[in-house]
CSV table of C-alpha atoms and ligand atoms in Angstrom, one decimal:
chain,number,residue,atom,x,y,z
A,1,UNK,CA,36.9,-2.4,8.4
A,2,UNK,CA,33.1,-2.8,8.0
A,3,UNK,CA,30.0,-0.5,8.6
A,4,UNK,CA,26.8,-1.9,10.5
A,5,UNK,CA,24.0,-1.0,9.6
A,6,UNK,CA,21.5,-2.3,12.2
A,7,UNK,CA,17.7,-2.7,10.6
A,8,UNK,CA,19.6,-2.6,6.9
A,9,UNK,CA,16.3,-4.2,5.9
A,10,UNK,CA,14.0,-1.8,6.4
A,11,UNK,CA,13.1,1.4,4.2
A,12,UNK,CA,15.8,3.9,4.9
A,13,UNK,CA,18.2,0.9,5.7
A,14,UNK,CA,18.2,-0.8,2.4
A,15,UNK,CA,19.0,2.5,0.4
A,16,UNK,CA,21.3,3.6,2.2
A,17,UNK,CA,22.9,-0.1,2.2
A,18,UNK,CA,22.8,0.1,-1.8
A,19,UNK,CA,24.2,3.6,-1.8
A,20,UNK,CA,27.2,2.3,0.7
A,21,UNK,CA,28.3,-0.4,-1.4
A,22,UNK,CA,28.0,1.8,-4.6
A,23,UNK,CA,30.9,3.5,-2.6
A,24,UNK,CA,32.9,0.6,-2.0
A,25,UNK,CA,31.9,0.1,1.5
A,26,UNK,CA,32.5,-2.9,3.0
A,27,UNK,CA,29.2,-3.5,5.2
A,28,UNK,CA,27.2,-5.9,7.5
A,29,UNK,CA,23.1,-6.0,7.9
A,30,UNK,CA,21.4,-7.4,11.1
A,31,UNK,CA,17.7,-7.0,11.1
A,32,UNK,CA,15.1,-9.1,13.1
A,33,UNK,CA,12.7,-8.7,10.0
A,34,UNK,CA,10.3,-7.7,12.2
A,35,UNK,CA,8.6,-4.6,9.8
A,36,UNK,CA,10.3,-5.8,6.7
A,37,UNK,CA,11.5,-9.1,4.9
A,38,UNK,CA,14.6,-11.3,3.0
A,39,UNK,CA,13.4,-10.0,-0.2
A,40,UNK,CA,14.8,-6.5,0.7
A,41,UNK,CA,18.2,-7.9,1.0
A,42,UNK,CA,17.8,-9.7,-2.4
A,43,UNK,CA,17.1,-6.2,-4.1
A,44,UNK,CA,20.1,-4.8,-2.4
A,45,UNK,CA,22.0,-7.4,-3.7
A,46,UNK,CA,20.6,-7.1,-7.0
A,47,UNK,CA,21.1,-3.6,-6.9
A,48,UNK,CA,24.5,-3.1,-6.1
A,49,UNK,CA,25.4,-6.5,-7.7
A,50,UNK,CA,27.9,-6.8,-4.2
A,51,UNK,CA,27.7,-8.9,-1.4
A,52,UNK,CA,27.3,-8.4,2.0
A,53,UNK,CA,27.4,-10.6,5.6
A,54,UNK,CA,23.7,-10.0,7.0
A,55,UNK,CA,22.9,-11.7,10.6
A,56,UNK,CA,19.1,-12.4,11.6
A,57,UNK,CA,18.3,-11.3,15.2
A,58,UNK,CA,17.5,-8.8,17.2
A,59,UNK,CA,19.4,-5.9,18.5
A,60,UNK,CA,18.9,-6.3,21.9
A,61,UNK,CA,20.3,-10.1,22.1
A,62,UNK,CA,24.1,-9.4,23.6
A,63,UNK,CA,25.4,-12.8,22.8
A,64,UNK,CA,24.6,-11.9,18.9
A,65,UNK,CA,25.5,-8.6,19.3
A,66,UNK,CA,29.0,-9.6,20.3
A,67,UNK,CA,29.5,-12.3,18.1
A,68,UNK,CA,28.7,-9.7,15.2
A,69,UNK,CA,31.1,-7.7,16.6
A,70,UNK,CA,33.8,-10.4,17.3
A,71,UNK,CA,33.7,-12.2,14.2
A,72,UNK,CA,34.0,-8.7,12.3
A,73,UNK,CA,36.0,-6.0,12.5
A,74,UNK,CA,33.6,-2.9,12.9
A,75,UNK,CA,34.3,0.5,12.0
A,76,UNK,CA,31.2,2.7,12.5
A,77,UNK,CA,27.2,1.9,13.2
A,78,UNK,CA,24.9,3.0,11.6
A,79,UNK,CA,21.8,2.7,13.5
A,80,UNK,CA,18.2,2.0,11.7
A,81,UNK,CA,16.9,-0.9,13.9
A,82,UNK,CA,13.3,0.2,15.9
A,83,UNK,CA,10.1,0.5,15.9
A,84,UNK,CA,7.9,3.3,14.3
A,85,UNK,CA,4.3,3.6,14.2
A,86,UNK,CA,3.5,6.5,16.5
A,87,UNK,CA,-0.3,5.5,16.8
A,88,UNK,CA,1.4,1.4,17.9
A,89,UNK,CA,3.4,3.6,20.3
A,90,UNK,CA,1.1,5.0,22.6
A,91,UNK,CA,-1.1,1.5,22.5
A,92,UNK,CA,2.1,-0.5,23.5
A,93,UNK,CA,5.0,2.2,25.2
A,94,UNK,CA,6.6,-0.2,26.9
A,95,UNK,CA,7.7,-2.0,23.9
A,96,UNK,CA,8.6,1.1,22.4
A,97,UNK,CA,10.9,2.3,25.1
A,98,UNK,CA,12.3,-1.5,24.8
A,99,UNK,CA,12.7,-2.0,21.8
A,100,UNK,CA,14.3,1.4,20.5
A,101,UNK,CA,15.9,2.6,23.6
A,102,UNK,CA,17.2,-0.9,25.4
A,103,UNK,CA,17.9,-1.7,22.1
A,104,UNK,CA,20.3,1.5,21.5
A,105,UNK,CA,21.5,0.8,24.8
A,106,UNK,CA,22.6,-3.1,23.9
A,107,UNK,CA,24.1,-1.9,20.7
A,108,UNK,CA,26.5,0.9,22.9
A,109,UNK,CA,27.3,-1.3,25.3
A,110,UNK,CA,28.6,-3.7,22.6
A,111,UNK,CA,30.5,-1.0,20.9
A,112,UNK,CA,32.0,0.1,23.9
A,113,UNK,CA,33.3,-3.9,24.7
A,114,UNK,CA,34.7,-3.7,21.6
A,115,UNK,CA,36.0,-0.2,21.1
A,116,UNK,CA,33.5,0.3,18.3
A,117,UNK,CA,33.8,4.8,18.2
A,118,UNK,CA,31.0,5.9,15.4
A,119,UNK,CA,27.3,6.1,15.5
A,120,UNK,CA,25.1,7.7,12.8
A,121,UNK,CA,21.6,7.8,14.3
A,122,UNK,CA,17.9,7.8,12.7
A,123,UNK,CA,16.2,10.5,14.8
A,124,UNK,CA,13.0,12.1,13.6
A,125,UNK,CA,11.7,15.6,12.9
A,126,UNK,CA,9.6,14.9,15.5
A,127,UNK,CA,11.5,15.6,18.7
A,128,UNK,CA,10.2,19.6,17.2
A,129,UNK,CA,7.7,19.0,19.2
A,130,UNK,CA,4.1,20.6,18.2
A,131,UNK,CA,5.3,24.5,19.5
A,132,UNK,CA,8.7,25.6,17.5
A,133,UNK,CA,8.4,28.1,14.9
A,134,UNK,CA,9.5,26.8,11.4
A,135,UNK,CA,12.0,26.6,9.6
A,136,UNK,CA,13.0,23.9,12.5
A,137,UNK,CA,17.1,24.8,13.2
A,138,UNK,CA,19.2,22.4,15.6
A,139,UNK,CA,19.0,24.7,18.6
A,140,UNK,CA,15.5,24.8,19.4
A,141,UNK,CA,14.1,22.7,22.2
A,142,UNK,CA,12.8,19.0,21.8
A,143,UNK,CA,9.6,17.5,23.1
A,144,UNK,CA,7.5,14.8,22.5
A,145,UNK,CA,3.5,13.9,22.2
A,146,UNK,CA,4.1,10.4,21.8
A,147,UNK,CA,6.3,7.1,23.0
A,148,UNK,CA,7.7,6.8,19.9
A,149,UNK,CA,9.1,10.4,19.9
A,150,UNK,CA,10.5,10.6,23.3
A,151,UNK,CA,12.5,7.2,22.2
A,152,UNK,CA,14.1,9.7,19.6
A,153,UNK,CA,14.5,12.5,22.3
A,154,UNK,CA,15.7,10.0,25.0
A,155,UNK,CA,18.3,8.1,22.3
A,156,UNK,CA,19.6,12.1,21.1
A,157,UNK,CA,20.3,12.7,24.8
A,158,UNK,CA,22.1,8.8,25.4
A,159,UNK,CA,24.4,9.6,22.6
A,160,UNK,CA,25.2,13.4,24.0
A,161,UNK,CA,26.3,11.5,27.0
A,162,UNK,CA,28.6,9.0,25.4
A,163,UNK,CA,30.5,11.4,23.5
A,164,UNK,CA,30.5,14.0,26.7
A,165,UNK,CA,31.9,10.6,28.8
A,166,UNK,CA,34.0,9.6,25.8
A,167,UNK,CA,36.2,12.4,23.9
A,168,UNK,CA,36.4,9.7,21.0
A,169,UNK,CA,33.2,8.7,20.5
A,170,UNK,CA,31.7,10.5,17.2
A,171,UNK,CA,27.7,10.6,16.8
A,172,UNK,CA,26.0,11.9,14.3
A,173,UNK,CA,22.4,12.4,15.5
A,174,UNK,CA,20.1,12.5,12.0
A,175,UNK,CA,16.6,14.4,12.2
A,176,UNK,CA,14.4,13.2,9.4
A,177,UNK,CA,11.7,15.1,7.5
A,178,UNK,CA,9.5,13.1,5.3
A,179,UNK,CA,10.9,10.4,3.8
A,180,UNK,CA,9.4,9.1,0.6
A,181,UNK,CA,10.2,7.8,-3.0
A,182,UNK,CA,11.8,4.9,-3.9
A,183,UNK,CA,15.3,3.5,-5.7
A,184,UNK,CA,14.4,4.9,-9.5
A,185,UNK,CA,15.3,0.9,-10.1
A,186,UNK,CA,11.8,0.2,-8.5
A,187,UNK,CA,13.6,-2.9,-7.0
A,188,UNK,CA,13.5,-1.6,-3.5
A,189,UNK,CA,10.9,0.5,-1.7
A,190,UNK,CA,8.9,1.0,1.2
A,191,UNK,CA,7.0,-1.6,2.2
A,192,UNK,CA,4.4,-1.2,5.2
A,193,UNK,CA,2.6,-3.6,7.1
A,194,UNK,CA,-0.8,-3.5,7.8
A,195,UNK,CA,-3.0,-0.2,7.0
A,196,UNK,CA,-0.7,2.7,6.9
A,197,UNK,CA,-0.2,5.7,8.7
A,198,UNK,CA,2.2,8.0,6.9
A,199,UNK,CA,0.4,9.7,4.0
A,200,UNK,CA,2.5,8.4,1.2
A,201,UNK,CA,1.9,4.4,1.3
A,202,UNK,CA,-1.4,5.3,1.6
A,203,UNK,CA,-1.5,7.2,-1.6
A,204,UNK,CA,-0.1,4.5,-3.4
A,205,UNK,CA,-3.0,1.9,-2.3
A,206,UNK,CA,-5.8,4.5,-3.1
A,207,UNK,CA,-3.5,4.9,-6.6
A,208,UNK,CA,-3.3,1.1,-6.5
A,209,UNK,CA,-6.8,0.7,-6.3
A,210,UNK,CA,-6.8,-1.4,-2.9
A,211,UNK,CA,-8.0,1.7,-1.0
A,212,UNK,CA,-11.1,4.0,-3.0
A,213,UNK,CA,-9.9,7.5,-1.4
A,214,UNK,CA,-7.8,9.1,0.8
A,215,UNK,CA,-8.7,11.1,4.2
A,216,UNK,CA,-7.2,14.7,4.1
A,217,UNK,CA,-7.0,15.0,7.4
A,218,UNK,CA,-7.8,19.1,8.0
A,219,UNK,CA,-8.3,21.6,5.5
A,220,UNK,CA,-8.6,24.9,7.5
A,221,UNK,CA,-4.8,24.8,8.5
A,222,UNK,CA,-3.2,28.6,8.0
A,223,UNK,CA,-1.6,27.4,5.3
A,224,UNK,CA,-1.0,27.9,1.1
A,225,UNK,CA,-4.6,25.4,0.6
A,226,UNK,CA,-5.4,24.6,4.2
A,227,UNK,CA,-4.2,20.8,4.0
A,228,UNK,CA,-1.0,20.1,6.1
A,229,UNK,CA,2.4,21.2,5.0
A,230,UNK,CA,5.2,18.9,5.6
A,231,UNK,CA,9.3,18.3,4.2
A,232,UNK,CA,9.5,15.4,2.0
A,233,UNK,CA,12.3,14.3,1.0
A,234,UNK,CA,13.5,11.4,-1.5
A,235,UNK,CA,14.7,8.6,0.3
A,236,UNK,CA,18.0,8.7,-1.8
A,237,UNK,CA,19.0,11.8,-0.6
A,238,UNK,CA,18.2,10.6,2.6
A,239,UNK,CA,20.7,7.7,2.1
A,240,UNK,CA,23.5,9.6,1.0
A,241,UNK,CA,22.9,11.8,3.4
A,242,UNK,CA,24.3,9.5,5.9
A,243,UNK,CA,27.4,8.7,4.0
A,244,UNK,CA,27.9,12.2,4.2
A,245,UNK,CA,27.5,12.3,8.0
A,246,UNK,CA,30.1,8.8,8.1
A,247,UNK,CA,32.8,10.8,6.1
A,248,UNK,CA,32.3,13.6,8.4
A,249,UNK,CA,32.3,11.8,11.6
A,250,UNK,CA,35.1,9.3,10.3
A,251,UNK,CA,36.8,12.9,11.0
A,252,UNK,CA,35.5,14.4,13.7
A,253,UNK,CA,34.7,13.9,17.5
A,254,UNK,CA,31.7,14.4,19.6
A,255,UNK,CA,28.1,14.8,18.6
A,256,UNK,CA,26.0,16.9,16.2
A,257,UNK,CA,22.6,16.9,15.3
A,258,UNK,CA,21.5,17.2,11.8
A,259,UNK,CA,18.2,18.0,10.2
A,260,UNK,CA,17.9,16.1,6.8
A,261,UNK,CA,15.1,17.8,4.4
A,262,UNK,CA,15.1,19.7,1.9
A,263,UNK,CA,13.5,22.8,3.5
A,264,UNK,CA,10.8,23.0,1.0
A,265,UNK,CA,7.4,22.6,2.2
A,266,UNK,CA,4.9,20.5,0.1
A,267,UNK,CA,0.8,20.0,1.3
A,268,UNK,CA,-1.4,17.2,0.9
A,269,UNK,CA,-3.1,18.4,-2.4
A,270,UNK,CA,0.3,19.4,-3.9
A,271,UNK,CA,1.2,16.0,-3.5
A,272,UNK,CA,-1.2,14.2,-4.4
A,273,UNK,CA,-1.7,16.4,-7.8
A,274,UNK,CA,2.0,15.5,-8.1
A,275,UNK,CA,1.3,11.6,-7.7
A,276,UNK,CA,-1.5,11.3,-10.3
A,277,UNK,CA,0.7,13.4,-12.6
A,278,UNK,CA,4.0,11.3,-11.9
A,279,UNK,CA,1.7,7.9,-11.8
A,280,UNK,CA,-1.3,8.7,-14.7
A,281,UNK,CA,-3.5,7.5,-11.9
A,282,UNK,CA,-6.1,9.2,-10.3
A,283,UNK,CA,-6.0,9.6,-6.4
A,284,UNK,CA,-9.7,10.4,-5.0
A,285,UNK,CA,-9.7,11.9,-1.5
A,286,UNK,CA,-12.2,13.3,0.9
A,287,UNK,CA,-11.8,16.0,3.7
A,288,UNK,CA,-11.9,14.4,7.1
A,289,UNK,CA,-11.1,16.1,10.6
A,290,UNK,CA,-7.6,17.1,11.6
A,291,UNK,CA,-5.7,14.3,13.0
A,292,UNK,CA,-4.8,14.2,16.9
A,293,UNK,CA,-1.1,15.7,17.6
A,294,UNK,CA,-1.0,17.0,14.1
A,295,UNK,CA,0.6,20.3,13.1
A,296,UNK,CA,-0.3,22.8,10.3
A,297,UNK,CA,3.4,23.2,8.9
A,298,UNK,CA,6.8,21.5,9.3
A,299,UNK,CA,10.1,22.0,7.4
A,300,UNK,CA,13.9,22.2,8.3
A,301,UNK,CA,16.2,24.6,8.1
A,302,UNK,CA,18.5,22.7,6.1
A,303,UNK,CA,22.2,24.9,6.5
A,304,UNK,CA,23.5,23.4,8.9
A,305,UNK,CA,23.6,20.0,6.9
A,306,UNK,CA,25.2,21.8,3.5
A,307,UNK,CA,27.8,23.2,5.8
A,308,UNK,CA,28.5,20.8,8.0
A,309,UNK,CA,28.2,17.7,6.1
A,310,UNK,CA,28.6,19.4,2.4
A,311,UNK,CA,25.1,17.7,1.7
A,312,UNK,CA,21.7,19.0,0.4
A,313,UNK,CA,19.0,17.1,-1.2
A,314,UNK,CA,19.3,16.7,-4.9
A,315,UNK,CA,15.6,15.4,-5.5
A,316,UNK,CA,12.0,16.8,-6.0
A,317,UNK,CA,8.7,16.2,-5.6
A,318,UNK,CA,7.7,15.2,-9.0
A,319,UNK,CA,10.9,12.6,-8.9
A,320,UNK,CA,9.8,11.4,-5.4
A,321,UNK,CA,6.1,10.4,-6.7
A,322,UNK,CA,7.7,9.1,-10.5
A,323,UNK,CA,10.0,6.7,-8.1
A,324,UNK,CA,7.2,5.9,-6.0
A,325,UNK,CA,4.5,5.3,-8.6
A,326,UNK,CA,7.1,3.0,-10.4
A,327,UNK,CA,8.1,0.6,-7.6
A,328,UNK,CA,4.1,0.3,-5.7
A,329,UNK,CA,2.8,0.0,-9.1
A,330,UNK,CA,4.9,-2.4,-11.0
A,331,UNK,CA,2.6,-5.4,-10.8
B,401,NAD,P1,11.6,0.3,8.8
B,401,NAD,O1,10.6,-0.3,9.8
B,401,NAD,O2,11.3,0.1,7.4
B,401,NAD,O3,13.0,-0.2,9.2
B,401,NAD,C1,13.4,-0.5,10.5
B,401,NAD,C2,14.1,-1.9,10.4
B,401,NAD,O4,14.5,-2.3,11.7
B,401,NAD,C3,13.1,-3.0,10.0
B,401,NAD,O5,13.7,-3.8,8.9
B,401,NAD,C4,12.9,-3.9,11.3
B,401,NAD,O6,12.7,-5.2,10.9
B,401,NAD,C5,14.2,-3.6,12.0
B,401,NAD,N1,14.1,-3.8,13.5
B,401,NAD,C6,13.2,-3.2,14.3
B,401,NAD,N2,13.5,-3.6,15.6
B,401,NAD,C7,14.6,-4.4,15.5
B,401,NAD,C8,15.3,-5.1,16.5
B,401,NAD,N3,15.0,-5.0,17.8
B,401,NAD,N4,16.4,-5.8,16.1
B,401,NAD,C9,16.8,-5.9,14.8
B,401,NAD,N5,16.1,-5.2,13.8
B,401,NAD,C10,15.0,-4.5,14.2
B,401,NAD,O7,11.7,1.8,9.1
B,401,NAD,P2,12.4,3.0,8.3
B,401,NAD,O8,11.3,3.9,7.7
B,401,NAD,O9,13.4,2.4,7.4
B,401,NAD,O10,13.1,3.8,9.5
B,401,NAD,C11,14.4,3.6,9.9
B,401,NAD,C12,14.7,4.4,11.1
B,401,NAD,O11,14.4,5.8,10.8
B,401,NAD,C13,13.8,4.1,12.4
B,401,NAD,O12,14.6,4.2,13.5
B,401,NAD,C14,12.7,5.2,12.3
B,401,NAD,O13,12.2,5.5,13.6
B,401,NAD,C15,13.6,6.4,11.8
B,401,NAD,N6,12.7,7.4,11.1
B,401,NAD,C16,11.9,7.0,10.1
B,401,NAD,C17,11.1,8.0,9.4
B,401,NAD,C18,10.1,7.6,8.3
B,401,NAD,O14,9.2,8.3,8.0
B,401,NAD,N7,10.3,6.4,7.7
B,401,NAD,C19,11.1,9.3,9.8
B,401,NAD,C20,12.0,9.7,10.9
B,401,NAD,C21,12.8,8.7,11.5
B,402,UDP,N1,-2.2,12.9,6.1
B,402,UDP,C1,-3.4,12.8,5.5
B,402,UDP,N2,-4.0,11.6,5.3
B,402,UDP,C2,-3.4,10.4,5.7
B,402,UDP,C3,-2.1,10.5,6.3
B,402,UDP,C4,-1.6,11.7,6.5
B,402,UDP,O1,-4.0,13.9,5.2
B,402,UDP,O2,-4.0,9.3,5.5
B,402,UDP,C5,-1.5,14.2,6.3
B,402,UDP,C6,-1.1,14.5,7.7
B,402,UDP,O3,-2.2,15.1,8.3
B,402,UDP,C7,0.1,15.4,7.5
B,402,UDP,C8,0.7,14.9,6.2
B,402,UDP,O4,-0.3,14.1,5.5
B,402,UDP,O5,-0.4,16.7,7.2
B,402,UDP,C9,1.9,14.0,6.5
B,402,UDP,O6,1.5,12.9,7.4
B,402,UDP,P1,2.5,11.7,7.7
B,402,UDP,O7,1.7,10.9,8.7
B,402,UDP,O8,2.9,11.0,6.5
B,402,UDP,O9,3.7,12.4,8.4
B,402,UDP,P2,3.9,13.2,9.7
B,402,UDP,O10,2.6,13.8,10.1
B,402,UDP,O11,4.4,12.3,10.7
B,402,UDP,O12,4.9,14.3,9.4
């Protein structure tokens, strides 16, 4: 029986591809390479030093889909493929809502032709919303601000439905924090096209030297220095995180959300004093305005995963920027 792992290329994908084949997990990529590239697959490989089937499409072509699915035998999905640039989202929604949620949808309807039972899905910590108090638990409300967060909010409440329709079906719905840091091998990493928007890829091109500062966006938040507060959390925690949620939904029917964090809160000056002490480099930023849709604080509540799941993030900040620094800067 083998695991797909749809968008395997990508960021979360690869790690958590190298992590299941340091398990013994027999598993299959299909990525379109459309926010990432071949090389990923080759660090995996390298990696792991195991091989794995890997089919190039996209997610939302059926005739692949079921060929994947025919000419495998396919245990569990765990689901990675879409797109995520929430600024790309609200200048293009419809592919957004096609891409992530037809997509999901192509991907089910597969599963179900082939009696396919177990999905472990990439949600995000933002279906929070911009009015919960924090910690974030489970059982508060979801909302969105943006096209790509209501794909997250519309996918959660897809999957509900599929394990309220079908008593077999197991989903494990994952809500990401801040996902940074890289494989301590610097072989794999995260990649970004184009100018980024998440705060870490954009440290490491200011640390790089491509970039000459960094934008704090707002520093009169109510917080420890007035710079936003937000969970991050090493991207190999994140990875074994969802072999924790596989073991657990190898086991068990129905859905359950998850938030995956490490309930810490970390702000912008913190970590970016962390990244020139991890890297040796200096990071030079500048206060801008607060950025649209932004809040002052986020971080999870993390029980629920450590009892659920037995999991809890092993990592820290100062290893998330040494694992960083070490794969951006390597050239
Ligand atoms: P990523 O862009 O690095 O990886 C996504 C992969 O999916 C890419 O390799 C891309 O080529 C592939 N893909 C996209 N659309 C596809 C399609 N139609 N068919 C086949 N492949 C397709 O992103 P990531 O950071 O690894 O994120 C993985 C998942 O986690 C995404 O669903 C994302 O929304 C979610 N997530 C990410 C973060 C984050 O900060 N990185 C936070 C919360 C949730
Ligand atoms: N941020 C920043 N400059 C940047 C990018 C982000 O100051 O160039 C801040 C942002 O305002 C937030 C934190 O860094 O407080 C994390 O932002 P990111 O986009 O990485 O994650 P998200 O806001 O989606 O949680």
């Amino acid at each position: 029986m083998s695991v797909l792992v749809t968008g395997g290329a990508g960021y979360i994908g690869s790690h958590t591809a190298v992590q299941l084949l340091g398990c013994g997990e027999d598993i299959i990529i299909l990525d379109n390479f459309s926010n990432s590239s071949p090389e990923m697959l080759d660090g995996i490989r390298q990696i792991s030093n195991k091989t794995f089937k890997f089919y190039e499409g996209d997610m939302r072509d059926g005739a692949l889909l079921d060929r994947v699915f025919s000419e495998n035998d396919i245990e569990a999905v765990i689901h990675f493929a879409g797109l995520k640039a929430v600024g790309e989202s609200i200048q293009k929604p419809l592919e957004y809502y096609d891409n992530n949620i037809n997509g999901t949808l192509c991907i089910l309807e597969t599963m179900k032709k082939h009696n396919c039972k177990i999905m472990i899905f990439s949600s995000s910590a933002t279906v929070y919303g911009n009015d919960n108090p924090i910690p974030f638990t489970e059982d508060m409300k979801t909302s969105a601000i943006n096209p790509y967060g209501w794909t997250k909010v519309f996918i959660e409440h897809i999957l509900e439905g599929v394990c309220e329709a079908d008593k077999d079906f197991s989903a494990v719905l994952l809500r990401y924090f801040n996902p940074i840091g890289a494989h301590k091998s610097g072989i794999i990493g995260e990649k970004p096209n184009g100018i980024p928007n998440n705060i870490m890829p954009y440290i490491m091109k200011v640390a790089s030297g491509e970039y000459d500062h960094l934008n704090v966006f707002g520093n009169d938040y109510d917080t420890v220095d007035g710079t936003g507060v937000r969970d991050y959390i090493h991207v190999v925690d994140l990875a074994d995180g969802h072999l924790a949620a596989l073991a657990y939904a190898r086991k068990h029917k129905g859905a359950e959300t998850v938030n995956l964090g490490t309930g810490k809160g970390t702000s912008v000056l913190e970590l970016v004093a962390a990244y020139e002490k991890a890297s040796g480099k200096k990071v030079p930023y500048v206060f801008a305005p607060r950025r649209q849709g932004d809040i002052a604080a986020c971080y999870a509540d993390v029980s629920k995963a450590k009892k659920l799941l037995g999991w809890q993030a092993k990592y820290d900040i100062d290893d998330m920027c040494a694992d960083n620094a070490r794969w951006a800067l390597k050239e």
